[in-house]
Amino acid sequence: MKQQKRAGFSSSFGVLAATLGSAVGLGNIWKFPYLTGANGGAGFLLIYLLATLLVGLPVMIAEITLGRRAKVNPISTMEQLAPKGRPWWLVGVIGLVAAFLIVAFYSEVVGWVFAYIVKAIDGSILSSDRHVTEAAFASLISNPLQALLWQWGVLLFIGGILMLGVTKGIEAIAKKLMPLLFLLLLLLCAVSLSLEKAGEGLAFLFRPDFSKLSAAVVLTAMGLAFFKLSVGMGTMMTYGSYFRDDQDIPLTTLRVMAADLGVSMLAGIAIFPAVFTFGFAPSAGPSLVFITIPAVFSQIPMGQALMVVFFILAAVAATGAMLSLMEVPVVIFHERLGWSRRKATLVTMLSLAALGSVCALSNSTLAGFTLFNLNMFDLFDFVSSNIFLPVGGIAIALFAGWAWGKDNFRQAISNQGRLRNGTLANVLLFLLRYISPVLILLVMLKGLQVF
Ligand code: TRP
């Protein structure tokens, strides 16, 4: 292949913004609140925190470190760093498949978010009557044409940014969107905390009740930890390949994790007090954001404007995450097949539009089409978070901890000895070797009811 200078993130803030942009997404604004709501609040939150620290964080550091070492797409990264003839490149292939499965359903939800910005502006979802907001949501998702067009519009929008490249597309957008995200979120929290029953909502979020915990719930919490930090499918490996050589990887990762957690907590603080104040159930599930939230907001002074803000916020968060998800196939096609970045992006967009349609239509034309009792939307979500990401996570932990070699890991993570983080490297190696893979495997098998 041609030896060109490979693009990358140009500044330290750019690295942070882009990586945080990947982590922050519908995972914080949509998944985290509804999973926490449906699984009993603070007890779930605690397990999620443990999974993040013991599993998500070490795997994320490992992924970024591997990616930066090889400076190439995930398949080639694994191929280059692995001992000759060992099939570790399959990890990259699994990641590519996972990327397609995730974007297929994720882009549909992003489509709903964009549609809801319009609906919030024109007022059609503005009603305190849950039946009205329910009907509005149902009419959006059960209309094949609308569902498809919003999804395809999203794919086109993200593809357009990706065509601008890593520095001028991904990094430049992330630097603008991340500060905006925090601003909007703080505004919504201030409003929510001023409501009458704010205390009840906060108690739900922060006072643990362990009666709802089960193996399946623990698996869900771990799946969320992976999904949240964008680990297990080569996204972080890809972004790692754009990291600067002088970037402190553990420190950056820690900051991203903390900020991501902060966004989830703030989203919870923005949502639950409002939900309790107006007497709605926190356990509504995936529709919490699309049915409950509009009904809640329509009862707050300036609610319509705030609802517009809320869905813009969700769209902002989703944009950074979508960019990172689609970048994986783009860079793989670009570097492995020698296609131009433009062609790679175009093919990614088109194939995702095809596969995504299966999810977009799962509430209308294809509603009767189910496997294991799940429609395609739910199946893709379940299989990617609870099987593909954990399997990818185990493989990455084992590779970084055992196959790659301790010294290579220590060297790479300390920027060739320039950072004094030997003790931290040892702790990480211990986690990657003995703790993360075992925990992931146990939780996965138990959650899937293998034993
Ligand atoms: N982390 C993002 C979110 O919370 C989603 C995401 C982006 C992702 N890239 C990923 C999930 C890679 C898994 C793997 O919404």
mmCIF file of C-alpha atoms and ligand atoms in Angstrom, residues 21-28 102 106 226-233 235 260 317 320-322 324-325 389, ligand 1:
data_model
loop_
_atom_site.group_PDB
_atom_site.id
_atom_site.type_symbol
_atom_site.label_atom_id
_atom_site.label_comp_id
_atom_site.label_asym_id
_atom_site.label_seq_id
_atom_site.Cartn_x
_atom_site.Cartn_y
_atom_site.Cartn_z
ATOM 1 C CA GLY A 21 -17.694 12.041 21.653
ATOM 2 C CA SER A 22 -17.598 8.342 20.897
ATOM 3 C CA ALA A 23 -18.374 7.270 24.446
ATOM 4 C CA VAL A 24 -21.179 9.757 25.006
ATOM 5 C CA GLY A 25 -24.224 8.899 22.988
ATOM 6 C CA LEU A 26 -27.693 7.459 23.139
ATOM 7 C CA GLY A 27 -26.133 5.139 25.695
ATOM 8 C CA ASN A 28 -26.279 8.023 28.187
ATOM 9 C CA ILE A 102 -24.955 -1.864 16.254
ATOM 10 C CA TYR A 106 -28.604 2.621 16.662
ATOM 11 C CA PHE A 226 -19.079 -1.991 27.237
ATOM 12 C CA PHE A 227 -21.576 -0.148 25.106
ATOM 13 C CA LYS A 228 -21.063 3.080 27.021
ATOM 14 C CA LEU A 229 -17.284 3.127 26.674
ATOM 15 C CA SER A 230 -17.503 1.983 23.025
ATOM 16 C CA VAL A 231 -15.261 -0.997 23.756
ATOM 17 C CA GLY A 232 -15.145 -4.546 22.446
ATOM 18 C CA MET A 233 -15.498 -3.884 18.727
ATOM 19 C CA THR A 235 -13.864 1.568 17.890
ATOM 20 C CA ASP A 260 -19.083 9.916 30.395
ATOM 21 C CA ALA A 317 -24.608 13.082 21.790
ATOM 22 C CA GLY A 320 -20.221 11.702 18.011
ATOM 23 C CA ALA A 321 -21.088 8.086 18.745
ATOM 24 C CA MET A 322 -22.362 7.421 15.220
ATOM 25 C CA SER A 324 -17.052 6.517 15.771
ATOM 26 C CA LEU A 325 -19.210 3.517 14.934
ATOM 27 C CA LEU A 389 -18.949 -6.811 22.690
HETATM 28 N N1 TRP B 1 -20.812 4.613 23.378
HETATM 29 C C1 TRP B 1 -21.888 5.034 22.544
HETATM 30 C C2 TRP B 1 -23.112 5.324 23.365
HETATM 31 O O1 TRP B 1 -23.109 5.255 24.541
HETATM 32 C C3 TRP B 1 -22.217 4.019 21.471
HETATM 33 C C4 TRP B 1 -21.046 3.526 20.729
HETATM 34 C C5 TRP B 1 -20.217 4.234 19.936
HETATM 35 C C6 TRP B 1 -20.559 2.214 20.756
HETATM 36 N N2 TRP B 1 -19.236 3.435 19.468
HETATM 37 C C7 TRP B 1 -19.422 2.183 19.946
HETATM 38 C C8 TRP B 1 -20.986 1.076 21.386
HETATM 39 C C9 TRP B 1 -18.690 1.008 19.797
HETATM 40 C C10 TRP B 1 -20.272 -0.096 21.227
HETATM 41 C C11 TRP B 1 -19.132 -0.137 20.457
HETATM 42 O O2 TRP B 1 -24.124 5.637 22.858
#
